[in-house]
PDB file of C-alpha atoms and ligand atoms in Angstrom:
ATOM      1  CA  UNK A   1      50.198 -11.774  -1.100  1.00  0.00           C
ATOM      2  CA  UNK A   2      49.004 -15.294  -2.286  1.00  0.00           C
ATOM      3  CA  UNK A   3      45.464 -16.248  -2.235  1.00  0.00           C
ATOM      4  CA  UNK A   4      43.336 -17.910   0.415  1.00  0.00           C
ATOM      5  CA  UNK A   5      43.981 -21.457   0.945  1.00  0.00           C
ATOM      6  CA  UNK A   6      40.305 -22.868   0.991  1.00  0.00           C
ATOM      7  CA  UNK A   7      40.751 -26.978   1.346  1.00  0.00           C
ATOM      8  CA  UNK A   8      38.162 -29.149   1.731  1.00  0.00           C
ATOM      9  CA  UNK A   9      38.781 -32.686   3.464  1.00  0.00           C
ATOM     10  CA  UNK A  10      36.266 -35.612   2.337  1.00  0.00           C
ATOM     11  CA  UNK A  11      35.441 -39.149   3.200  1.00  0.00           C
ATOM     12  CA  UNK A  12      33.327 -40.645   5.718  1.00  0.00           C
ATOM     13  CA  UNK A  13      33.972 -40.572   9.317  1.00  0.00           C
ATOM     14  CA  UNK A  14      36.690 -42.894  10.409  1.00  0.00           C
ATOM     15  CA  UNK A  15      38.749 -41.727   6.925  1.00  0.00           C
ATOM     16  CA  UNK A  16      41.274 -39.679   9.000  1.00  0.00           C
ATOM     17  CA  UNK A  17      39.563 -36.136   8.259  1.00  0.00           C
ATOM     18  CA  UNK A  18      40.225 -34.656  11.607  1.00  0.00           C
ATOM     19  CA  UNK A  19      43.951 -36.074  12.126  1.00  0.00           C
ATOM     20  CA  UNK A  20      44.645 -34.743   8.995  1.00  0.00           C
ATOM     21  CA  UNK A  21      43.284 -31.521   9.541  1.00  0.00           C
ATOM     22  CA  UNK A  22      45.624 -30.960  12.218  1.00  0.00           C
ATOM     23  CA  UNK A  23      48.567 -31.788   9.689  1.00  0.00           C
ATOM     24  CA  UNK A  24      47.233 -29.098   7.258  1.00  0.00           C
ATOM     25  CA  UNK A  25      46.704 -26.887   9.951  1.00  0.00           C
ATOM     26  CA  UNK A  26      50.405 -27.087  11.252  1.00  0.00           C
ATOM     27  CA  UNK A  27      51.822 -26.608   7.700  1.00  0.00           C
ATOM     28  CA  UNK A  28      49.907 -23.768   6.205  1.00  0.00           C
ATOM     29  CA  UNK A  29      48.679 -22.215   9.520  1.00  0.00           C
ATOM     30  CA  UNK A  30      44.965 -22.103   8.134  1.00  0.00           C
ATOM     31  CA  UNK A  31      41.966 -23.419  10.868  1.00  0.00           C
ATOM     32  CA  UNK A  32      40.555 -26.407  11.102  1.00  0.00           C
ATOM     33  CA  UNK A  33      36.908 -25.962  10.520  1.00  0.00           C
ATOM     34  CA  UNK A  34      34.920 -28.975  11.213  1.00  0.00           C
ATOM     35  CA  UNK A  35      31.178 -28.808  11.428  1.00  0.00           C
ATOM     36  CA  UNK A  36      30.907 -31.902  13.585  1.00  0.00           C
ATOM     37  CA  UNK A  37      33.244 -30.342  16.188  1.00  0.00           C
ATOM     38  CA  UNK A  38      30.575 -27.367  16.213  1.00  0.00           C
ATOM     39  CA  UNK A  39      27.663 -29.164  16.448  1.00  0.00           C
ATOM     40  CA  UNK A  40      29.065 -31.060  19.405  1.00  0.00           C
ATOM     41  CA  UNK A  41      30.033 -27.773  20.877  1.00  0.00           C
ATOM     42  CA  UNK A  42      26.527 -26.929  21.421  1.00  0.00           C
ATOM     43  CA  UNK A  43      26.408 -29.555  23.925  1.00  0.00           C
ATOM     44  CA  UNK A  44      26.596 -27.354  26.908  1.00  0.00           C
ATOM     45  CA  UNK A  45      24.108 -24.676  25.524  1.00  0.00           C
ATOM     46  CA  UNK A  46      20.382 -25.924  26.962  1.00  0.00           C
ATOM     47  CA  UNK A  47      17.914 -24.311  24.020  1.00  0.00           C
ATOM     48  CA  UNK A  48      16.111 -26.082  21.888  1.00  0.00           C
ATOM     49  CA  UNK A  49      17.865 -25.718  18.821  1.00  0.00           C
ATOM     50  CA  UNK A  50      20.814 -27.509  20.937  1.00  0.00           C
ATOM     51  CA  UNK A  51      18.691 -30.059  22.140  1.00  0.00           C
ATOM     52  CA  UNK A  52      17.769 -30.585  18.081  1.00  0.00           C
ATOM     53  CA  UNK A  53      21.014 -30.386  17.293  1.00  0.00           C
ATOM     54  CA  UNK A  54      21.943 -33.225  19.670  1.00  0.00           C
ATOM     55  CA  UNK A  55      19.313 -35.529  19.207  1.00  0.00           C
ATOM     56  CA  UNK A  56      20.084 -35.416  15.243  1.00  0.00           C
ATOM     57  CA  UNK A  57      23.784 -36.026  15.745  1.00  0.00           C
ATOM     58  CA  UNK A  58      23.060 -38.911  18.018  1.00  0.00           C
ATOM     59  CA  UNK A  59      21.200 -40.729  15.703  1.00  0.00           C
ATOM     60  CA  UNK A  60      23.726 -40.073  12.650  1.00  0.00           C
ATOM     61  CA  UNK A  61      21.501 -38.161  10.694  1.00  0.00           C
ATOM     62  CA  UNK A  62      22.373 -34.711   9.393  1.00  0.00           C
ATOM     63  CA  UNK A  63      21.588 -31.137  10.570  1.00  0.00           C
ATOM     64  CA  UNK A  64      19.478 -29.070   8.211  1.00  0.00           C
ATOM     65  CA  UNK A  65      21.630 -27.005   5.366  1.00  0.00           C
ATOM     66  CA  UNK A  66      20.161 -23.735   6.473  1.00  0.00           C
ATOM     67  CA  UNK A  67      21.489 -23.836   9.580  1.00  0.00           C
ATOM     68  CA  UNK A  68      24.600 -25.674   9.031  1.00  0.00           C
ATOM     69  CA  UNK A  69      24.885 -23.032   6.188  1.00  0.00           C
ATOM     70  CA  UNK A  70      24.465 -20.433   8.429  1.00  0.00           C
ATOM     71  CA  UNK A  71      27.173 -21.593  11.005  1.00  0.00           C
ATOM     72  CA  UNK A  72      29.612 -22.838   8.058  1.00  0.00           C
ATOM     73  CA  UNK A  73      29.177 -18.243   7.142  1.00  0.00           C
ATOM     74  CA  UNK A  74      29.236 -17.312  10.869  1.00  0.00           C
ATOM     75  CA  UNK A  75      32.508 -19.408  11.093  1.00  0.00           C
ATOM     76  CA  UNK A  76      34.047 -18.629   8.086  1.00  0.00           C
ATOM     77  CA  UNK A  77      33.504 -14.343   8.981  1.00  0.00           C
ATOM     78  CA  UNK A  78      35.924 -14.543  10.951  1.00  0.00           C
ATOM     79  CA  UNK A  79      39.281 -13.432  10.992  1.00  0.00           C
ATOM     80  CA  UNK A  80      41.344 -16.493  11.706  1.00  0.00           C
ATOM     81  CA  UNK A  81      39.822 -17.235   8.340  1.00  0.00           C
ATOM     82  CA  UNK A  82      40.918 -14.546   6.256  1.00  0.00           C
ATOM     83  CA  UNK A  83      44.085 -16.199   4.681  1.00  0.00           C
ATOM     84  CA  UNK A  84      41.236 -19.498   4.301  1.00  0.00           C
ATOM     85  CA  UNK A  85      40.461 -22.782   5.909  1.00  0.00           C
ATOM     86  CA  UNK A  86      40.042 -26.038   5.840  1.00  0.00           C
ATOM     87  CA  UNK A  87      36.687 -27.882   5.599  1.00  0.00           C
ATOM     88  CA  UNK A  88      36.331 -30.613   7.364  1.00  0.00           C
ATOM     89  CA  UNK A  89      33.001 -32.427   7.274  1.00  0.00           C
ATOM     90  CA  UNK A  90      31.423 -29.667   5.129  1.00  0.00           C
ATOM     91  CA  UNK A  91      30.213 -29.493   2.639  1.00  0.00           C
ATOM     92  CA  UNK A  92      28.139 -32.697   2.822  1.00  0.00           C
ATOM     93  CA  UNK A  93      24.983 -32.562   0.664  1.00  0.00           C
ATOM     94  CA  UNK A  94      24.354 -30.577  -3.239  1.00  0.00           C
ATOM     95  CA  UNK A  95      22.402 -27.449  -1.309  1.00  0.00           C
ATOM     96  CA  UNK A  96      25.559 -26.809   1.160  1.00  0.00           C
ATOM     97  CA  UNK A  97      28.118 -27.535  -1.986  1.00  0.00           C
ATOM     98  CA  UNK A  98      26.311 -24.745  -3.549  1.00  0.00           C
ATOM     99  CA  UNK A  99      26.253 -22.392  -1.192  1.00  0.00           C
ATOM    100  CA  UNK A 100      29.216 -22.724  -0.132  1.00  0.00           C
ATOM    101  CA  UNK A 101      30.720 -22.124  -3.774  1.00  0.00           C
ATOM    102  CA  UNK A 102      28.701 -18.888  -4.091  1.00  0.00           C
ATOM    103  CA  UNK A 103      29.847 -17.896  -0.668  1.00  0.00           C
ATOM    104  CA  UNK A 104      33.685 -17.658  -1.548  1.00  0.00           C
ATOM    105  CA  UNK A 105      33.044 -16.385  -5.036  1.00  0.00           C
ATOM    106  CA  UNK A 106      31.433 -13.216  -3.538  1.00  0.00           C
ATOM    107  CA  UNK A 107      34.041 -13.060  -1.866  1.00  0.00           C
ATOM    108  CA  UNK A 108      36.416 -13.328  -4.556  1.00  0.00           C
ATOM    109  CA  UNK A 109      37.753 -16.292  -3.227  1.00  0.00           C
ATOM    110  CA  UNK A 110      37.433 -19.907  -4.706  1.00  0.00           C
ATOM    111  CA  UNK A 111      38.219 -23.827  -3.426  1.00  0.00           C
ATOM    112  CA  UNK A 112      41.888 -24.593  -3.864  1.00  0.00           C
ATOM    113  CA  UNK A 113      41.460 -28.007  -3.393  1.00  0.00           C
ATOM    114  CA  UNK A 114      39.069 -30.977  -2.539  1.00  0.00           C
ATOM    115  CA  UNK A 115      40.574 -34.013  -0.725  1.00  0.00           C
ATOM    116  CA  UNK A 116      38.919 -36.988  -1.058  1.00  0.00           C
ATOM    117  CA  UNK A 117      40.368 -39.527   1.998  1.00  0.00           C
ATOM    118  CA  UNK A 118      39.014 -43.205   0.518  1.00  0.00           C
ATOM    119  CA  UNK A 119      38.415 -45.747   2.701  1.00  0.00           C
ATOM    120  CA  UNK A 120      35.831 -48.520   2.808  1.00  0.00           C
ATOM    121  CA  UNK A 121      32.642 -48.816   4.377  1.00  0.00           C
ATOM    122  CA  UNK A 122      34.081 -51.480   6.595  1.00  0.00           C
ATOM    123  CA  UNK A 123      37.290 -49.755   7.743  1.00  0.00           C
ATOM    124  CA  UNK A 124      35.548 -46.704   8.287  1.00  0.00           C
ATOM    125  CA  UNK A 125      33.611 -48.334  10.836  1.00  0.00           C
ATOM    126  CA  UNK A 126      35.746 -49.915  12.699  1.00  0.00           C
ATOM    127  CA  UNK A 127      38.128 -46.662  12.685  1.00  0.00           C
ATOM    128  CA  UNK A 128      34.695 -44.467  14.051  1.00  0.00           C
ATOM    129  CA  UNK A 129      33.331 -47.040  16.265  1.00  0.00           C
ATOM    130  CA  UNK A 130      36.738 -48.375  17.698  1.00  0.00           C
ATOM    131  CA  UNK A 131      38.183 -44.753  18.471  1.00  0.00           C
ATOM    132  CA  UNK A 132      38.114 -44.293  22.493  1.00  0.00           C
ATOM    133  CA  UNK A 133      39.980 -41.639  24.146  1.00  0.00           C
ATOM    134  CA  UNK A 134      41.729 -41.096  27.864  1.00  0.00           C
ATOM    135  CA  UNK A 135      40.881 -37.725  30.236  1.00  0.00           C
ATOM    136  CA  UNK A 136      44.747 -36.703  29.031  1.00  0.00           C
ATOM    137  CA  UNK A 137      43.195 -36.752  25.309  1.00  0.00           C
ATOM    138  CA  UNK A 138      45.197 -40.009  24.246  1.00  0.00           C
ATOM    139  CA  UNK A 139      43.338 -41.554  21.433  1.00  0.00           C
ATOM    140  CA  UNK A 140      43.020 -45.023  20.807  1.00  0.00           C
ATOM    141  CA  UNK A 141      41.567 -47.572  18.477  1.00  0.00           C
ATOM    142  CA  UNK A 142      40.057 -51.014  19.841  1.00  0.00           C
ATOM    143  CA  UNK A 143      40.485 -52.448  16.660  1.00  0.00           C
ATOM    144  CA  UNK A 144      44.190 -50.563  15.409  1.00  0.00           C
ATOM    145  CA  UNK A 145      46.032 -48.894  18.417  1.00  0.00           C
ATOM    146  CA  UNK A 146      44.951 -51.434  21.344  1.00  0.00           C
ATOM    147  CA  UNK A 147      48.659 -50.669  22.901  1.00  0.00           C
ATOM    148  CA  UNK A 148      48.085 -51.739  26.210  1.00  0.00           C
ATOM    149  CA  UNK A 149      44.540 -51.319  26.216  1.00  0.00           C
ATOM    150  CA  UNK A 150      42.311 -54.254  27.985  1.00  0.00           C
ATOM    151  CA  UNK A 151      39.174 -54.687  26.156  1.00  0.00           C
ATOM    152  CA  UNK A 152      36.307 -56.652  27.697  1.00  0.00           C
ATOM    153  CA  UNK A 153      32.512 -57.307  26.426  1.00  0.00           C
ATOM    154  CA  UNK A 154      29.786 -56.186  29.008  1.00  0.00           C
ATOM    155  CA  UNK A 155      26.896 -58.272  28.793  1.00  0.00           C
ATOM    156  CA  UNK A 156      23.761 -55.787  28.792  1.00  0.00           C
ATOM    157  CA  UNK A 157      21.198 -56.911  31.743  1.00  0.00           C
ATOM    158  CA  UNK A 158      18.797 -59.744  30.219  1.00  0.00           C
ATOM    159  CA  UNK A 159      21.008 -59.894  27.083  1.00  0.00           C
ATOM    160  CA  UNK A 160      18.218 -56.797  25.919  1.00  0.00           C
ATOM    161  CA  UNK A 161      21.509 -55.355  23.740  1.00  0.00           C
ATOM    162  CA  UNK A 162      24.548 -56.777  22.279  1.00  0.00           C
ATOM    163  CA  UNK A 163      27.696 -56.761  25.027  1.00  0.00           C
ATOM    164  CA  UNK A 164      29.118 -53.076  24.895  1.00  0.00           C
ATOM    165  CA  UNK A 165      32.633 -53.305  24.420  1.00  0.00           C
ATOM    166  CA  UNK A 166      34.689 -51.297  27.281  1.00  0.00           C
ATOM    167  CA  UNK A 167      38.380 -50.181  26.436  1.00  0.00           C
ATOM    168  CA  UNK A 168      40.264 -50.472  30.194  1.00  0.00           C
ATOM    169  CA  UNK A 169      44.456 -48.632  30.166  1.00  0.00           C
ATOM    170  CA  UNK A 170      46.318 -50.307  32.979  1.00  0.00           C
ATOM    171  CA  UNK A 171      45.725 -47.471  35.034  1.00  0.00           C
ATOM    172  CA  UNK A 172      42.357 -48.906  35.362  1.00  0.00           C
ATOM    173  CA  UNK A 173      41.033 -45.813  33.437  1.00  0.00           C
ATOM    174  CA  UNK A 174      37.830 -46.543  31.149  1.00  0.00           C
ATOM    175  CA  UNK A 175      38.339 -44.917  27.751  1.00  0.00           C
ATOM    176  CA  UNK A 176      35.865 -42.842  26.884  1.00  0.00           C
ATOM    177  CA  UNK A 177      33.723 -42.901  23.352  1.00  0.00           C
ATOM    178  CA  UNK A 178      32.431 -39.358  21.312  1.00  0.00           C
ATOM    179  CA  UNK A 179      28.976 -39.476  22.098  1.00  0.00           C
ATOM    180  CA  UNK A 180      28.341 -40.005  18.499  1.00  0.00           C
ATOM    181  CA  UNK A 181      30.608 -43.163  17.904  1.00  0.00           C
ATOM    182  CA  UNK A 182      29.432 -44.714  20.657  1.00  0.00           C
ATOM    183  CA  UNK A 183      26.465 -46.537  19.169  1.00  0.00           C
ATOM    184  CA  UNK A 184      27.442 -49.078  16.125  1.00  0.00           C
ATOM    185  CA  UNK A 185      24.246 -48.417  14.796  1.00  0.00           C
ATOM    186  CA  UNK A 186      24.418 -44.879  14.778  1.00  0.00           C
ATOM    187  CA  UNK A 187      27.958 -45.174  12.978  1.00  0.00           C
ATOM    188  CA  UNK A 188      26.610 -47.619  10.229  1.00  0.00           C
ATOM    189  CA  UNK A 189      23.368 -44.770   9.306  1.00  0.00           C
ATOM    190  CA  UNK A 190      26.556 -42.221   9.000  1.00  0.00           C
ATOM    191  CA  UNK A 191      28.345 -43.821   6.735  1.00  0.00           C
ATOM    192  CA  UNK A 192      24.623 -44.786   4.767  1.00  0.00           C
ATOM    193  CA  UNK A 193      24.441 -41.287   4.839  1.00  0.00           C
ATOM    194  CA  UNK A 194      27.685 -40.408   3.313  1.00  0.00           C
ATOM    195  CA  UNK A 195      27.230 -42.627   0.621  1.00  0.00           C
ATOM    196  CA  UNK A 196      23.778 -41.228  -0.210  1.00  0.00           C
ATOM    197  CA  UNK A 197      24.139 -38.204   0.502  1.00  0.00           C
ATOM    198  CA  UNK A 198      27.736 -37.035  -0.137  1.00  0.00           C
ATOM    199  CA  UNK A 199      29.073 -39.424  -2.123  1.00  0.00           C
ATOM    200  CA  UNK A 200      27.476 -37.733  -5.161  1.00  0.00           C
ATOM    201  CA  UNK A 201      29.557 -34.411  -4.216  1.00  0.00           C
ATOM    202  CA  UNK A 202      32.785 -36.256  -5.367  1.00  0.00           C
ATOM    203  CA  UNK A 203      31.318 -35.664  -9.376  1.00  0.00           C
ATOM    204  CA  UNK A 204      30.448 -32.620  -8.776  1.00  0.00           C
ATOM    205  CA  UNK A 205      34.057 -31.585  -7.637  1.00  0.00           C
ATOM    206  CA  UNK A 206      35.350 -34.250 -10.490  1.00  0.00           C
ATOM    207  CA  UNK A 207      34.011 -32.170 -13.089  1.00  0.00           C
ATOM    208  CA  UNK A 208      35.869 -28.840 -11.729  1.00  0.00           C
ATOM    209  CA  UNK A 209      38.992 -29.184 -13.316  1.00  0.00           C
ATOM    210  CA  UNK A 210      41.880 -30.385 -11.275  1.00  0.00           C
ATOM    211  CA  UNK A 211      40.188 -29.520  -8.093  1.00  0.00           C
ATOM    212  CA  UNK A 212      39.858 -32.963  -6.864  1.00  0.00           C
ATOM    213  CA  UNK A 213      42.514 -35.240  -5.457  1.00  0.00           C
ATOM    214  CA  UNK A 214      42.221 -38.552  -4.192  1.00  0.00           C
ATOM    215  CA  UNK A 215      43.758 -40.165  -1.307  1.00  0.00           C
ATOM    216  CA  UNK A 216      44.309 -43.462  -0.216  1.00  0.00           C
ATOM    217  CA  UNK A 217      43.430 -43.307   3.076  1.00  0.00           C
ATOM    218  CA  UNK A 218      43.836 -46.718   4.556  1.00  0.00           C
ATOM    219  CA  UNK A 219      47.820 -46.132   4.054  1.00  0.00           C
ATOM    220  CA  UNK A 220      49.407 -45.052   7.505  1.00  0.00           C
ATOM    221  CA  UNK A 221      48.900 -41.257   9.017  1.00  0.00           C
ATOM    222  CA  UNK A 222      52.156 -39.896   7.722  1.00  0.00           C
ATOM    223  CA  UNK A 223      52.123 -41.343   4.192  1.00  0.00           C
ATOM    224  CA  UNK A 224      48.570 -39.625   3.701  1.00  0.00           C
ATOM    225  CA  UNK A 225      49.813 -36.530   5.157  1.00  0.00           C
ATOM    226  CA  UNK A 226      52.971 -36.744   3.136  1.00  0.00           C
ATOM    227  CA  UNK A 227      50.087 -37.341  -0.293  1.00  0.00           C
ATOM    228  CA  UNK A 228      48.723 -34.443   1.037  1.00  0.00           C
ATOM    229  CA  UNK A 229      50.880 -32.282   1.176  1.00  0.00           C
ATOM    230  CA  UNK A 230      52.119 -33.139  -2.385  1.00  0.00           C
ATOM    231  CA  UNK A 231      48.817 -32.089  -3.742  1.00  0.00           C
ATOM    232  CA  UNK A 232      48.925 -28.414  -1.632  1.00  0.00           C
ATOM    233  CA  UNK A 233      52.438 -27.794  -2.647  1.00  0.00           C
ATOM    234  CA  UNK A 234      51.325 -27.951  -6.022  1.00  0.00           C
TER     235      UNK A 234
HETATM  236  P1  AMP B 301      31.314 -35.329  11.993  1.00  0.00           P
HETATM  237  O1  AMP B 301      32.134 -35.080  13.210  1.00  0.00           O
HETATM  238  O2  AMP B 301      31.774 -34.511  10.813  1.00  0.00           O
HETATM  239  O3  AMP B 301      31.165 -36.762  11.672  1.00  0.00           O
HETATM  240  O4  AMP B 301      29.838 -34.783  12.304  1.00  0.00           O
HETATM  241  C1  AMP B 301      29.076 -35.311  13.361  1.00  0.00           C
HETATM  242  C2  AMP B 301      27.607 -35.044  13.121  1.00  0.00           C
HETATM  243  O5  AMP B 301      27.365 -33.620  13.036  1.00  0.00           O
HETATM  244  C3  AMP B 301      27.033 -35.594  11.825  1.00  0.00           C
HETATM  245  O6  AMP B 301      26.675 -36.953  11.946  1.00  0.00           O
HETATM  246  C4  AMP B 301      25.817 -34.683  11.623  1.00  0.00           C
HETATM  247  O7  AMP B 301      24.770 -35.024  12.500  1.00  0.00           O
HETATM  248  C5  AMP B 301      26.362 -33.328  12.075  1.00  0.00           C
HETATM  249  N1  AMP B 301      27.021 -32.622  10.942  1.00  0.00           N
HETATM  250  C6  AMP B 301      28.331 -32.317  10.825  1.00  0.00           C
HETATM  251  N2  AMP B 301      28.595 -31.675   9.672  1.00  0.00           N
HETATM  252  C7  AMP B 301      27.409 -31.572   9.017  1.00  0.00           C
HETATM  253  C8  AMP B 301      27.014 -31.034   7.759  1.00  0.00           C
HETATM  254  N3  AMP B 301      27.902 -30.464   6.916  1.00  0.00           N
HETATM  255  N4  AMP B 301      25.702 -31.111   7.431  1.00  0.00           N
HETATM  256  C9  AMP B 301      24.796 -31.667   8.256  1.00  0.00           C
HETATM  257  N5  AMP B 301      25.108 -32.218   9.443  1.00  0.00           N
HETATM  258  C10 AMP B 301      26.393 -32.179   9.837  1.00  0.00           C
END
C-alpha cells in the first residue's frame, strides 16, 4: 500500500485554494480539509466559543492555534483521513506548522507536498472580495466571471460608507457574498495577515528538501490544476 498523501495548499485567500482542492480531491480521492470551511461551520452552533469564533473571522483576524490545533487533530482522526488529506488554509502561523509536523510524524506519517498558489496582493483581493455566489451554488466574480451578471453601486444612507456593490443575475436574483468577503476591509487585514503571519511558513517549508512547489496562480483554473498535478504525480 502507498503512503498517505498529506498536501498542503498555500496562498492567500482569493489564490484558488479551495477550487483547487476540489481538483486534488477528485484525482487522488483524499478530503478537502479547510479550516475556514470549519470555522464557518460553527455558524449555526449558539455558544460562546462560536460566537468567538465568528466575531474573529469577521474581522479577518485569526483563531487561536490551540484551538485551531485542536480541530485541525479532531479532523484529521478521522477515517476519511486515513489514506491523508489535503490542507487547505492550515497551517497558517510557526506554532500550527509545528504541531502539525509532530502530529503526522507520531503517526508515522509526513507532508508529501506543500503548494504554494502565488498571486498578488492586488489580485487576491479582487478574487476574495469580488466572489458572489447564487442559492443553486453558481459562483461568480464581479471583477473576472461577470457573465451576465448586473452590477450596481448602492449608495449607503448619508454617504456614512462607501456604495456596496450588489451583483444582480437576470433572474433578478441578488448574489450572495461569504460573510467573510463581504467587507473590503476585512479582506485587505487577511491578506496583511497572510503576509505577516504566513508568509514566513514558505522558508520554513523551502528549507525541507523538495517539499515545496510553487504555482503560478494567476494562470487559468485548469493550467494550475494541470501544474498541480505534475508536482503529485511526481
Ligand atoms: P479561510 O476560508 O481559510 O480564508 O479562513 C477564514 C477565516 O477562518 C480566517 O480569516 C480565520 O479567521 C479563520 N481561520 C481559518 N484557518 C485558520 C487557521 N489555520 N488559523 C487561524 N485562523 C484560521
Amino acid at each position: 500500500m502507498s503512503s498517505p498523501l498529506f498536501v498542503l495548499l498555500m496562498g492567500p485567500q482569493g489564490a484558488g485554494k479551495g477550487e483547487q482542492a476540489k481538483f486534488i480531491h477528485q484525482q487522488y480521492g483524499i478530503p478537502h480539509v479547510s479550516t475556514g470551511d470549519i470555522f464557518r461551520g460553527m455558524k449555526t452552533r449558539e455558544d460562546d466559543l462560536a460566537r468567538q469564533v465568528q466575531a474573529i473571522m469577521a474581522a479577518g483576524q485569526l483563531i487561536n492555534d490551540d484551538l485551531t490545533n485542536q480541530v485541525v487533530a479532531n479532523r484529521l482522526a478521522q477515517s476519511d483521513c486515513a489514506n491523508g488529506a489535503i490542507l487547505d488554509g492550515y497551517p497558517r502561523t510557526p506554532n500550527q506548522a509545528a504541531f502539525l509536523d509532530a502530529y503526522l510524524q507520531e503517526r508515522g506519517h509526513a507532508l508529501k507536498a506543500a503548494i504554494l498558489l502565488e498571486v498578488d496582493p492586488f489580485t487576491a483581493f479582487k478574487r476574495a472580495f469580488g466572489r458572489v455566489t447564487a442559492a443553486n451554488g453558481d459562483s461568480y466574480n464581479i471583477y473576472y466571471r461577470a457573465d451576465g451578471l448586473t452590477v450596481r453601486h448602492e449608495k449607503s444612507p448619508n454617504d456614512e460608507y462607501p456604495p456596496k456593490v450588489v451583483a444582480v443575475l437576470p433572474s433578478g436574483e441578488v448574489l450572495k457574498r461569504r460573510p467573510d468577503d463581504a467587507d473590503a476591509h476585512a479582506v485587505i487585514v487577511r491578506i496583511e495577515t497572510y503576509l505577516r503571519d504566513t508568509q514566513p511558513l514558505i522558508e520554513y517549508y523551502a528549507q525541507q528538501g523538495s517539499l515545496l512547489h510553487r504555482v503560478d496562480a494567476t494562470q487559468s483554473i485548469d493550467v494550475v490544476s494541470q501544474a498541480i498535478k505534475t508536482i503529485l504525480d511526481e
